[in-house]
Structures are given as C-alpha cells and as structure tokens.
Coordinates of C-alpha atoms in Angstrom, one line a residue:
M213 CA 17.9 45.3 -4.0
P214 CA 18.8 45.2 -0.1
F215 CA 21.9 42.5 0.3
R216 CA 19.1 40.8 2.4
A217 CA 16.6 40.6 0.1
V218 CA 19.1 38.9 -3.0
V219 CA 20.5 36.5 -0.4
S220 CA 16.7 35.7 0.5
V221 CA 15.4 35.0 -3.4
I222 CA 19.0 33.0 -3.8
L223 CA 18.0 30.7 -0.9
L224 CA 14.4 30.8 -2.3
A225 CA 15.5 29.9 -5.6
A226 CA 17.7 26.8 -4.3
Y227 CA 15.1 25.3 -2.4
L228 CA 12.6 25.5 -5.8
P229 CA 13.9 21.7 -7.0
A230 CA 12.7 20.3 -4.1
C231 CA 9.1 21.2 -5.1
T232 CA 8.9 19.1 -7.5
A233 CA 8.2 15.0 -7.9
Y234 CA 7.5 12.1 -10.4
H235 CA 3.8 12.0 -11.4
A236 CA 2.1 8.7 -13.9
T237 CA 1.8 10.0 -17.5
S238 CA 0.1 7.9 -20.1
T239 CA 1.9 9.9 -22.7
P240 CA 3.7 7.6 -25.1
L241 CA 7.6 8.1 -24.4
A242 CA 8.0 9.3 -28.3
E243 CA 5.6 12.3 -27.9
L244 CA 7.9 13.0 -24.4
T245 CA 11.0 12.7 -25.8
T246 CA 10.7 14.7 -29.1
P247 CA 11.1 18.7 -29.6
P248 CA 9.5 21.1 -29.1
N249 CA 9.8 20.5 -25.5
P250 CA 11.5 17.2 -24.8
V251 CA 11.6 16.1 -20.8
G252 CA 15.0 15.9 -19.4
R253 CA 14.1 12.6 -17.1
V254 CA 11.9 10.1 -16.9
C255 CA 11.5 7.3 -14.4
V256 CA 10.4 4.1 -15.8
T257 CA 9.4 1.1 -14.2
K258 CA 9.8 -2.2 -16.0
F259 CA 7.6 -5.1 -15.5
S260 CA 9.9 -6.9 -13.8
G261 CA 9.5 -4.1 -10.9
A262 CA 12.9 -2.3 -11.2
Q263 CA 12.8 1.4 -11.4
V264 CA 15.1 3.4 -13.7
E265 CA 15.8 7.3 -13.9
V266 CA 16.8 8.1 -17.0
L267 CA 18.4 11.7 -17.6
Q268 CA 18.5 13.0 -21.2
P269 CA 16.1 10.2 -22.6
R270 CA 15.4 9.4 -26.4
V271 CA 13.6 7.1 -28.1
A272 CA 15.0 5.2 -31.7
H273 CA 12.8 2.7 -32.9
D274 CA 11.9 0.6 -30.2
T275 CA 14.3 1.4 -27.5
L276 CA 14.6 4.5 -24.8
F277 CA 17.8 5.4 -24.6
G278 CA 19.4 7.6 -22.1
M279 CA 22.1 8.1 -19.0
N280 CA 21.3 5.8 -15.8
G281 CA 20.4 8.8 -13.4
A282 CA 20.8 6.8 -10.4
R283 CA 21.9 8.9 -7.2
G284 CA 20.9 12.3 -9.1
M285 CA 23.6 11.8 -11.6
A286 CA 24.3 10.4 -15.1
T287 CA 26.5 7.3 -14.2
S288 CA 26.2 5.3 -17.6
G289 CA 24.2 4.8 -20.6
V290 CA 21.1 2.7 -20.3
A291 CA 19.5 1.3 -23.3
I292 CA 15.7 -0.4 -22.5
A293 CA 13.1 -2.1 -24.8
L294 CA 9.7 -0.4 -24.8
S295 CA 8.0 -3.7 -24.6
D296 CA 9.9 -3.7 -21.0
I297 CA 8.4 -0.8 -19.8
K298 CA 5.7 -1.2 -17.3
S299 CA 5.1 2.7 -16.6
T300 CA 6.5 6.2 -17.5
E301 CA 6.7 8.9 -14.5
I302 CA 7.8 12.7 -15.3
R303 CA 8.7 15.5 -12.6
K304 CA 6.3 18.3 -12.6
L305 CA 5.9 21.1 -10.1
D306 CA 4.1 19.5 -7.1
G307 CA 2.2 22.8 -5.9
G308 CA 1.8 21.5 -2.3
K309 CA 5.6 21.0 -1.4
T310 CA 6.1 24.7 -3.3
L311 CA 3.6 26.6 -0.8
V312 CA 5.6 24.8 2.3
A313 CA 8.8 25.6 0.6
V314 CA 7.7 29.0 0.5
L315 CA 5.5 29.4 3.5
V316 CA 8.7 27.9 5.9
I317 CA 11.6 30.1 3.9
G318 CA 9.6 32.9 4.2
G319 CA 8.8 32.4 8.1
V320 CA 12.2 31.6 8.9
M321 CA 13.3 35.2 7.2
V322 CA 11.0 36.7 8.8
L323 CA 12.0 35.5 11.9
A324 CA 15.4 36.0 11.3
G325 CA 14.9 39.3 10.7
L326 CA 13.0 40.1 13.4
G327 CA 15.5 38.5 15.8
M328 CA 18.4 41.0 13.9
K329 CA 16.1 43.9 15.0
T330 CA 16.1 42.5 18.2
L331 CA 19.8 42.2 18.5
S332 CA 20.2 45.5 16.9
D333 CA 17.7 47.5 19.3
D334 CA 19.3 45.6 22.4
M335 CA 22.8 46.2 21.7
W336 CA 22.2 50.1 21.3
D337 CA 20.1 50.6 24.4
G338 CA 21.3 53.2 26.8
Y339 CA 23.4 55.1 24.9
S340 CA 22.4 58.3 24.1
F341 CA 25.4 59.4 21.7
G342 CA 25.5 62.9 23.1
M343 CA 21.6 63.7 22.3

C-alpha cells in the first residue's frame, strides 16, 4: 500500500470517534452494563438537572458506579442512586457526522493530491533531460 494511502487511512480512522453522539435510550442501566456487550460510557441526567458522564459503568443493587468522565478523562469514582437518574444516553454512531467526515477528509485528500501533482509537473516543466 502506498505511503499516502496509509497516511490517509490513519487520518480517517483518527476522526471516526468524532462520528458518535449521545442518544437517549430507554434500556435499563442494568441491561446496558452487563455482558456480553456492556457499554463503555453513559451520560446520565439527574432529576436535579446535572449531567454526569460515567466511564466503565456498572450497576450494583440500586446504584450506578463508575468513573467520572468529566472532560473526557476518568477523574474520580462516582456513585449515583438509580432513583436520582432522570434519563440515560449512550454513545452511538452518527451516520450524518460520519458521512460529512468521510466527504470532507476525502475531498481534502483529493485536493492535496491534485496540488502535489501540479507542483510536481510545474517543477519539471521545461527540462528535456536530453530527450
């Protein structure tokens, strides 16, 4: 695989996490956090209006446990009573964002390729190399 293609694939993969968004779910937290496919993070809205992103969520008895995902980094442990949770959202792939990211990144790569070809052609214009 050519070097440019490898770089393009790596850049595209780096932008894929941006193609997700939180979506409301009615699935109980206990089901979301149990194997075989537990979610890695949930965003809960409390009745007080506060929103908390919980990384590595798990439910034990009547409490949601995990790591506080403030600013995208696990900062401290968190425990929230299930009775205090108004709504739950989970991260899912957002088709619209994915399509826009692929089109924009693809367009930039095509324009960069055309620019490189033009620069390369202009650089050698007028040289005959003895032919």
